[in-house]
Coordinates of C-alpha atoms and ligand atoms in Angstrom, one line a residue:
M2 CA -24.6 10.3 -10.0
K3 CA -21.9 12.8 -10.9
L4 CA -18.7 12.4 -8.9
T5 CA -15.6 14.5 -8.6
I6 CA -12.4 12.8 -7.4
F7 CA -9.5 14.8 -6.2
G8 CA -6.3 12.8 -6.5
T9 CA -5.6 10.2 -9.2
G10 CA -3.2 8.0 -7.2
Y11 CA -3.8 4.4 -6.3
V12 CA -6.9 5.2 -4.4
G13 CA -8.4 8.0 -6.5
L14 CA -8.0 6.4 -9.9
V15 CA -9.3 3.0 -8.8
T16 CA -12.2 4.7 -7.0
G17 CA -13.1 6.8 -10.1
T18 CA -12.7 3.9 -12.6
C19 CA -14.7 1.5 -10.5
F20 CA -17.5 4.0 -9.9
A21 CA -17.6 4.7 -13.6
A22 CA -17.9 1.0 -14.3
L23 CA -21.0 1.1 -12.0
G24 CA -22.6 3.7 -14.3
H25 CA -21.7 6.9 -12.5
D26 CA -20.2 9.9 -14.3
I27 CA -16.7 10.8 -13.1
L28 CA -14.4 13.7 -13.3
C29 CA -10.9 13.0 -11.8
V30 CA -8.7 16.0 -10.9
D31 CA -5.0 16.1 -10.2
I32 CA -2.3 18.8 -9.8
D33 CA 0.2 16.6 -11.7
K34 CA 0.1 17.5 -15.4
K35 CA 2.1 14.4 -16.4
K36 CA -0.5 12.1 -14.7
I37 CA -3.5 13.9 -16.3
D38 CA -1.9 13.8 -19.8
M39 CA -1.3 10.1 -19.5
L40 CA -4.8 9.4 -18.1
K41 CA -6.4 11.4 -20.9
K42 CA -4.8 9.0 -23.3
G43 CA -6.2 6.1 -21.3
E44 CA -3.0 5.1 -19.7
P45 CA -2.7 4.7 -15.9
H46 CA 0.5 6.2 -14.5
F47 CA 1.1 3.2 -12.2
Y48 CA 0.7 -0.6 -12.5
E49 CA -2.4 -2.2 -11.0
P50 CA -3.8 -5.5 -12.4
G51 CA -7.1 -5.0 -14.4
L52 CA -7.1 -1.2 -14.1
A53 CA -5.9 -0.3 -17.6
E54 CA -8.6 -2.4 -19.3
L55 CA -11.4 -1.0 -17.1
L56 CA -10.2 2.5 -17.5
K57 CA -10.1 2.2 -21.4
Q58 CA -13.6 0.7 -21.4
N59 CA -15.0 3.6 -19.3
I60 CA -13.3 6.3 -21.3
A61 CA -14.8 4.8 -24.4
R62 CA -18.2 4.9 -22.8
G63 CA -17.6 8.5 -21.9
R64 CA -18.1 7.9 -18.2
I65 CA -14.7 9.2 -16.9
N66 CA -12.8 12.3 -17.7
F67 CA -9.6 13.9 -16.4
S68 CA -8.8 17.6 -15.7
M69 CA -6.5 20.0 -13.8
D70 CA -9.2 22.6 -13.6
A71 CA -10.1 22.3 -9.9
A72 CA -12.8 25.1 -10.0
S73 CA -15.0 23.5 -12.6
A74 CA -14.3 20.1 -10.9
V75 CA -15.9 21.4 -7.7
E76 CA -18.9 22.5 -9.7
Y77 CA -19.2 19.1 -11.6
G78 CA -19.8 16.5 -8.9
Q79 CA -22.7 16.3 -6.5
V80 CA -20.3 14.2 -4.4
I81 CA -16.6 15.2 -4.1
F82 CA -14.1 12.6 -3.0
I83 CA -10.8 13.6 -1.4
C84 CA -8.3 10.9 -2.4
V85 CA -5.1 12.9 -2.1
G86 CA -1.9 11.7 -0.3
T87 CA -1.5 12.0 3.5
P88 CA 2.3 11.4 3.8
Q89 CA 4.3 11.2 6.9
K90 CA 5.8 14.3 8.5
S91 CA 9.3 14.1 10.0
N92 CA 7.8 13.6 13.5
G93 CA 5.7 10.6 12.2
S94 CA 2.3 12.4 12.2
A95 CA 0.2 12.7 9.1
N96 CA 0.8 15.6 6.8
L97 CA -2.7 17.0 6.0
D98 CA -1.7 19.8 3.7
F99 CA -3.0 18.1 0.6
V100 CA -6.3 17.4 2.2
Y101 CA -6.7 20.9 3.6
N102 CA -5.7 22.4 0.2
V103 CA -8.6 20.5 -1.5
A104 CA -10.9 21.8 1.3
L105 CA -9.9 25.4 0.6
T106 CA -10.4 24.8 -3.2
I107 CA -13.9 23.5 -2.5
A108 CA -14.7 26.5 -0.2
A109 CA -13.5 28.9 -2.9
N110 CA -15.6 27.3 -5.7
I111 CA -18.7 25.8 -4.1
K112 CA -22.0 27.1 -5.6
S113 CA -24.6 24.5 -4.5
Y114 CA -25.0 21.6 -2.1
K115 CA -22.1 19.1 -2.1
L116 CA -21.3 16.0 -0.1
I117 CA -17.6 16.0 0.6
V118 CA -16.2 12.5 1.2
D119 CA -12.9 12.0 2.9
K120 CA -11.4 8.8 1.4
S121 CA -7.8 9.6 2.2
T122 CA -6.5 8.0 5.4
V123 CA -6.7 10.8 7.9
P124 CA -6.3 11.1 11.7
V125 CA -9.4 11.2 13.8
G126 CA -10.9 14.7 13.8
T127 CA -9.9 15.6 10.3
A128 CA -13.4 15.5 8.8
R129 CA -14.5 18.0 11.4
N130 CA -11.5 20.2 10.6
V131 CA -12.3 20.0 6.9
K132 CA -15.9 21.1 7.7
K133 CA -14.7 24.0 9.8
L134 CA -12.2 25.1 7.2
I135 CA -14.9 25.2 4.5
E136 CA -17.4 26.9 6.8
T137 CA -14.8 29.6 7.6
N138 CA -13.7 30.2 4.0
I139 CA -17.0 29.8 2.1
K140 CA -18.2 33.0 0.5
D141 CA -22.0 32.4 0.5
K142 CA -22.8 31.1 4.0
A143 CA -26.2 30.0 2.9
I144 CA -24.8 27.1 0.8
E145 CA -25.1 23.8 2.5
F146 CA -22.7 20.9 2.4
D147 CA -21.8 17.8 4.4
V148 CA -18.5 16.2 5.1
C149 CA -18.3 12.4 5.7
S150 CA -15.6 9.9 6.2
N151 CA -15.4 6.9 3.9
P152 CA -12.0 5.2 4.4
E153 CA -10.6 3.0 1.7
F154 CA -9.4 -0.5 2.5
L155 CA -8.2 -1.6 -1.0
R156 CA -4.8 -3.4 -1.3
E157 CA -2.4 -2.5 -4.1
G158 CA -2.1 -5.4 -6.4
A159 CA -5.7 -6.4 -5.9
A160 CA -7.2 -2.9 -5.8
V161 CA -9.9 -3.2 -8.5
K162 CA -11.1 -6.5 -7.1
D163 CA -11.0 -5.1 -3.5
F164 CA -13.0 -2.0 -4.5
Q165 CA -15.6 -4.1 -6.2
N166 CA -15.8 -6.8 -3.6
P167 CA -15.0 -5.1 -0.3
D168 CA -15.3 -6.9 3.1
R169 CA -17.3 -3.9 4.2
I170 CA -17.8 -0.3 3.3
V171 CA -17.5 2.1 6.2
V172 CA -19.1 5.5 6.2
G173 CA -19.0 8.0 9.1
A174 CA -21.7 10.5 8.5
D175 CA -23.8 12.8 10.8
S176 CA -26.5 13.9 8.4
R177 CA -29.4 11.9 7.0
K178 CA -28.9 13.4 3.5
A179 CA -25.2 12.3 3.5
R180 CA -26.2 8.7 4.5
Q181 CA -28.9 8.6 1.8
I182 CA -26.5 9.8 -0.9
M183 CA -23.8 7.3 0.2
T184 CA -26.4 4.4 0.3
E185 CA -27.4 5.2 -3.3
L186 CA -23.8 5.6 -4.5
Y187 CA -22.7 2.2 -3.1
M188 CA -25.9 0.4 -4.2
G189 CA -24.1 -1.5 -6.9
I190 CA -21.5 -2.8 -4.4
A191 CA -23.0 -3.2 -0.9
R192 CA -24.6 -6.6 -0.2
A193 CA -25.5 -8.6 3.0
T194 CA -22.1 -10.2 2.8
R195 CA -20.3 -6.9 2.2
P196 CA -22.3 -4.4 4.2
L197 CA -22.4 -0.7 4.2
I198 CA -21.8 0.3 7.8
F199 CA -22.7 3.7 9.1
T200 CA -20.8 5.0 12.1
K201 CA -19.9 8.3 13.8
V202 CA -17.5 10.3 11.7
E203 CA -14.7 9.8 14.3
S204 CA -15.3 6.1 14.5
A205 CA -14.9 5.7 10.7
E206 CA -11.6 7.6 10.8
M207 CA -10.4 5.4 13.6
I208 CA -11.6 2.1 11.9
K209 CA -9.1 2.6 9.1
Y210 CA -6.1 3.1 11.3
A211 CA -7.2 0.4 13.8
S212 CA -7.5 -2.1 11.0
N213 CA -4.1 -1.3 9.5
A214 CA -2.5 -1.4 12.9
M215 CA -4.0 -4.8 13.8
L216 CA -2.8 -6.3 10.5
A217 CA 0.7 -4.9 11.0
C218 CA 0.6 -6.1 14.6
R219 CA 0.0 -9.6 13.5
I220 CA 3.0 -9.5 11.2
S221 CA 5.3 -8.0 13.7
F222 CA 4.1 -10.5 16.3
M223 CA 5.0 -13.4 14.0
N224 CA 8.3 -11.8 13.1
E225 CA 9.2 -11.5 16.7
L226 CA 8.4 -15.1 17.4
S227 CA 10.4 -16.2 14.3
H228 CA 13.6 -15.4 16.1
L229 CA 12.7 -17.8 18.9
A230 CA 11.7 -20.4 16.4
E231 CA 15.1 -20.2 14.8
V232 CA 17.0 -20.6 18.1
V233 CA 14.9 -23.5 19.4
G234 CA 14.6 -25.4 16.1
A235 CA 10.9 -24.8 15.5
D236 CA 9.3 -23.7 12.2
I237 CA 7.3 -20.4 12.1
K238 CA 5.3 -21.6 9.1
E239 CA 4.1 -24.7 11.1
I240 CA 3.4 -22.4 14.1
A241 CA 1.3 -20.0 11.9
K242 CA -0.6 -23.0 10.4
G243 CA -1.3 -24.4 13.8
M244 CA -2.5 -21.0 15.1
G245 CA -4.5 -20.2 12.0
Y246 CA -6.9 -23.1 12.3
D247 CA -8.1 -21.5 15.6
T248 CA -11.2 -19.7 14.4
R249 CA -10.6 -16.9 16.9
I250 CA -7.3 -16.2 15.2
G251 CA -7.7 -17.2 11.5
P252 CA -4.8 -17.8 9.1
R253 CA -4.2 -14.5 7.4
F254 CA -1.4 -12.0 8.2
L255 CA 0.5 -14.6 10.2
Q256 CA 3.4 -14.9 7.7
A257 CA 6.8 -14.1 9.1
G258 CA 9.2 -12.5 6.6
C259 CA 11.6 -9.6 6.1
G260 CA 9.1 -6.9 7.2
Y261 CA 6.1 -5.0 5.9
G262 CA 6.5 -1.9 3.8
G263 CA 4.3 0.2 1.4
S264 CA 2.6 3.6 1.5
C265 CA 0.2 2.6 4.3
F266 CA 1.2 0.3 7.1
P267 CA 4.4 2.1 8.2
K268 CA 3.0 5.7 8.0
D269 CA -0.4 4.8 9.4
I270 CA 1.0 3.0 12.4
R271 CA 3.2 6.0 13.1
A272 CA 0.4 8.5 12.5
L273 CA -1.9 6.6 14.9
A274 CA 0.8 6.5 17.6
A275 CA 1.3 10.3 17.1
T276 CA -2.4 10.8 17.5
L277 CA -2.5 8.9 20.8
E278 CA 0.6 10.9 22.0
H279 CA -1.1 14.2 20.9
H280 CA -3.9 13.3 23.3
N281 CA -1.3 12.4 26.0
L282 CA -2.0 8.7 25.8
N283 CA 0.4 5.8 25.7
S284 CA 1.2 4.3 22.3
D285 CA 3.5 1.4 23.5
I286 CA 2.0 -1.3 21.3
L287 CA 2.0 0.8 18.2
R288 CA 5.6 2.0 18.7
S289 CA 6.6 -1.7 19.2
I290 CA 4.9 -2.8 16.0
D291 CA 7.0 -0.2 14.1
Y292 CA 10.2 -0.9 16.0
V293 CA 10.0 -4.7 15.4
N294 CA 9.3 -4.1 11.7
E295 CA 12.3 -1.8 11.2
R296 CA 14.5 -4.4 13.0
Q297 CA 13.0 -7.2 10.9
K298 CA 13.9 -5.3 7.7
K299 CA 17.6 -5.6 8.7
S300 CA 17.4 -9.3 9.7
L301 CA 18.4 -10.8 6.3
F302 CA 21.8 -9.1 6.3
P303 CA 23.3 -11.1 9.2
K304 CA 22.0 -14.3 7.6
L305 CA 23.9 -13.5 4.5
K306 CA 27.1 -12.6 6.4
K307 CA 27.0 -15.9 8.2
H308 CA 27.8 -17.6 4.9
L309 CA 29.6 -14.8 3.2
P310 CA 31.6 -12.7 5.8
S311 CA 33.1 -10.4 3.2
I312 CA 30.8 -9.0 0.5
E313 CA 33.0 -6.1 -0.7
G314 CA 33.3 -6.1 -4.5
K315 CA 31.0 -9.2 -4.8
R316 CA 27.9 -9.3 -6.9
I317 CA 24.7 -10.0 -4.9
A318 CA 21.4 -10.6 -6.6
V319 CA 18.1 -9.3 -5.2
W320 CA 14.8 -10.7 -6.5
G321 CA 11.9 -8.5 -5.8
L322 CA 12.1 -4.7 -5.1
T323 CA 8.4 -3.7 -4.6
F324 CA 7.0 -3.7 -1.1
K325 CA 4.7 -6.6 -2.2
P326 CA 3.9 -8.5 -5.4
R327 CA 1.6 -7.3 -8.2
T328 CA 2.4 -3.6 -7.7
D329 CA 5.1 -1.3 -8.9
D330 CA 5.1 0.6 -5.5
C331 CA 8.5 0.7 -3.7
R332 CA 7.5 3.1 -0.9
E333 CA 9.1 1.9 2.4
A334 CA 9.9 -1.5 0.8
S335 CA 12.1 -3.9 2.7
S336 CA 14.3 -4.0 -0.4
L337 CA 15.4 -0.4 0.2
T338 CA 16.9 -1.3 3.6
I339 CA 18.6 -4.5 2.4
V340 CA 20.1 -3.0 -0.7
E341 CA 21.4 -0.1 1.4
Q342 CA 23.0 -2.5 3.9
L343 CA 24.7 -4.4 1.0
Q344 CA 26.0 -1.3 -0.8
K345 CA 27.3 0.2 2.5
E346 CA 29.7 -2.8 2.8
G347 CA 30.8 -2.5 -0.9
A348 CA 28.7 -5.2 -2.5
I349 CA 27.6 -4.8 -6.2
V350 CA 23.9 -5.2 -6.1
V351 CA 22.0 -6.5 -9.1
G352 CA 18.2 -6.2 -8.7
Y353 CA 15.3 -7.6 -10.7
D354 CA 11.6 -6.9 -10.3
P355 CA 8.8 -7.6 -12.7
Q356 CA 7.3 -4.1 -12.3
G357 CA 9.2 -2.0 -9.7
M358 CA 12.6 -1.2 -11.2
E359 CA 11.7 2.2 -12.4
N360 CA 10.3 3.3 -9.1
F361 CA 13.1 1.7 -7.1
N362 CA 15.5 3.7 -9.1
E363 CA 13.9 6.9 -7.7
Y364 CA 15.2 5.9 -4.3
N365 CA 18.5 4.2 -5.2
K366 CA 20.5 5.3 -8.2
T367 CA 23.5 3.0 -7.7
I368 CA 21.8 -0.4 -8.0
E369 CA 22.3 -2.3 -11.3
F370 CA 19.2 -3.8 -12.9
A371 CA 18.9 -7.1 -14.8
D372 CA 16.7 -7.7 -17.7
D373 CA 15.2 -10.9 -16.2
M374 CA 15.4 -12.9 -13.0
Y375 CA 18.2 -15.2 -14.3
S376 CA 20.5 -12.5 -15.7
A377 CA 20.5 -11.0 -12.2
L378 CA 22.2 -14.2 -11.0
K379 CA 25.2 -14.1 -13.4
D380 CA 28.4 -14.3 -11.3
A381 CA 26.4 -13.5 -8.1
Y382 CA 27.8 -14.9 -4.8
A383 CA 24.3 -14.9 -3.3
L384 CA 20.6 -14.4 -4.0
I385 CA 18.4 -12.5 -1.6
L386 CA 14.7 -12.9 -2.2
V387 CA 12.7 -10.0 -0.9
T388 CA 9.3 -9.9 -2.7
E389 CA 7.2 -13.0 -3.3
W390 CA 6.3 -12.5 -6.9
D391 CA 4.8 -15.6 -8.5
D392 CA 7.7 -15.6 -11.0
F393 CA 10.1 -16.6 -8.2
R394 CA 8.1 -19.5 -6.8
N395 CA 9.3 -22.3 -9.0
P396 CA 12.7 -21.2 -10.4
D397 CA 15.0 -23.5 -12.4
F398 CA 17.5 -24.3 -9.6
E399 CA 19.9 -26.1 -12.0
R400 CA 20.1 -23.0 -14.2
M401 CA 20.6 -20.8 -11.1
S402 CA 23.4 -23.0 -9.8
K403 CA 25.2 -22.8 -13.1
L404 CA 24.9 -19.0 -13.3
M405 CA 25.9 -18.2 -9.7
K406 CA 29.4 -18.0 -8.4
G407 CA 28.3 -18.8 -4.8
K408 CA 25.4 -21.0 -4.0
I409 CA 23.7 -19.1 -1.3
I410 CA 20.0 -18.3 -1.1
I411 CA 18.5 -16.0 1.5
D412 CA 14.8 -16.3 1.3
G413 CA 13.1 -13.3 3.0
R414 CA 9.5 -14.6 2.3
N415 CA 9.9 -18.4 3.1
L416 CA 9.0 -19.3 -0.5
Y417 CA 11.0 -22.5 -0.7
T418 CA 11.2 -25.7 1.3
P419 CA 14.5 -25.8 3.1
S420 CA 15.3 -29.5 2.6
I421 CA 14.7 -29.3 -1.2
I422 CA 17.0 -26.3 -1.6
I423 CA 19.7 -27.8 0.6
D424 CA 19.5 -31.1 -1.4
K425 CA 20.2 -29.1 -4.5
G426 CA 23.5 -28.0 -3.0
F427 CA 22.6 -24.4 -1.9
K428 CA 23.3 -22.9 1.4
Y429 CA 19.8 -21.7 2.5
E430 CA 18.5 -19.3 5.1
S431 CA 14.9 -18.2 5.6
V432 CA 12.9 -16.6 8.3
G433 CA 12.0 -18.5 11.5
R434 CA 12.9 -21.9 10.2
Ligands
LIG530 P1 -0.9 8.8 -4.2 O1 0.3 9.5 -3.7 O2 -0.7 7.6 -5.1 O3 -1.9 9.8 -4.9 C1 -2.2 11.0 -4.4 C2 -2.5 11.9 -5.6 O4 -3.1 13.2 -5.1 C3 -1.3 12.4 -6.4 O5 -1.5 12.0 -7.8 C4 -1.2 13.9 -6.2 O6 -0.7 14.5 -7.3 C5 -2.7 14.2 -6.0 N1 -3.0 15.5 -5.4 C6 -2.3 16.1 -4.4 N2 -2.9 17.3 -4.1 C7 -3.9 17.5 -4.9 C8 -4.9 18.4 -5.2 N3 -4.9 19.6 -4.4 N4 -5.8 18.3 -6.1 C9 -5.8 17.1 -6.9 N5 -4.9 16.1 -6.7 C10 -4.0 16.3 -5.8 O7 -1.7 8.3 -2.9 P2 -2.6 7.0 -2.7 O8 -1.7 5.8 -2.5 O9 -3.7 7.0 -3.8 O10 -3.2 7.3 -1.3 C11 -4.2 8.4 -1.1 C12 -4.7 8.2 0.3 O11 -5.4 7.0 0.4 C13 -3.7 8.3 1.4 O12 -4.2 8.9 2.5 C14 -3.4 6.8 1.7 O13 -3.0 6.6 3.0 C15 -4.8 6.2 1.5 N6 -4.9 4.8 1.1 C16 -4.0 4.3 0.3 C17 -4.0 3.0 -0.1 C18 -3.0 2.4 -1.0 O14 -3.0 1.1 -1.1 N7 -2.3 3.2 -1.8 C19 -5.1 2.2 0.4 C20 -6.0 2.7 1.3 C21 -5.9 4.1 1.6

């Protein structure tokens, strides 16, 4: 099948590359020339494990191409995926300008039947609005088209694997033709164990937000309980383990830490809350999830101050700047909050991240970067661990203790065993233990 993909970000590029690997012919479009120039050379403009290799293979096979020419891109694909960003507006609701711009481009250039697939995360009702917008602006009213919703559930850091082995594929479609095309398109991926689920368009749009909100809710729930665990001498990791064996609960997304971040959870929870409020409904749970998370991002700072009351002029090392490991994405990362708190009180912050330093620098120009995880510790009074990259799991504590001026470790992801670190002579704080 010939597919056009609007947007070559984390979702669009992974979608295009993975469909190319399944034998489809892909044309990816973006408005960002720098990105298209890099992609034409076979280089992804962001870090995602396995993506660069898969992209190169499929460029070599002639299955994927890149362009900025939106008009011919609309003509190219029988199916057109909308994978553009839906960032947060200042009031927390989703900004749909990019989505509607693509809809207008399609309306202006459509010449034959197209199935338009909304893959961006959009508030319920958006697919209907996209349809109306195209109907209103299309020149030849005889041309048929369908709009369906196919939300994406991939996780950055495991995006290729997630796309190829999804837990489920959700498609909200009204028309039989749209369902047939989507069934054929996903034939190479859908299985009994990873089913293609057809729903109403509105349900599909809500499934995406509901799933992200539930996952974020589990994290904020454990983060809230972590404070009680600390006060009463319990251990939140033991609590999570004991809960996780309950088959009604399951073990995933029960890890307490210094808060979730990224381009999805924070904005999606706020957008869902805004949608409820738009319909004059209560959004108490959703607002609390967000509130608890913002509070949690600030929770490591007092733990540091307990051991180091004055940080002015002192070097503090931060390990991990991305919002999670195996990505270079720093959007809404907890590190941004923590680094800001440290700098506000005059600390000299030295950060290290295996992939995220360039992106972090876009948000914070005054942080110093180290070449490797150990150089970040030189003369540091404390280490704050924010992102659980594998590199940080088994560090050389002897070496660390020789490099550091103060022996304080604040572990925002509960990576280490407290008794072991304390035995090595460090002052150690983690979350909920
Ligand atoms: P992104 O910001 O990485 O990429 C969006 C791309 O769209 C950019 O490259 C931008 O230049 C391009 N674009 C904007 N307007 C365009 C236009 N008119 N024509 C062509 N390209 C255009 O965003 P992303 O992280 O890939 O997310 C895209 C959508 O998918 C969002 O709604 C997001 O919430 C959702 N989503 C993201 C993830 C994730 O992990 N990143 C996972 C699931 C769903």
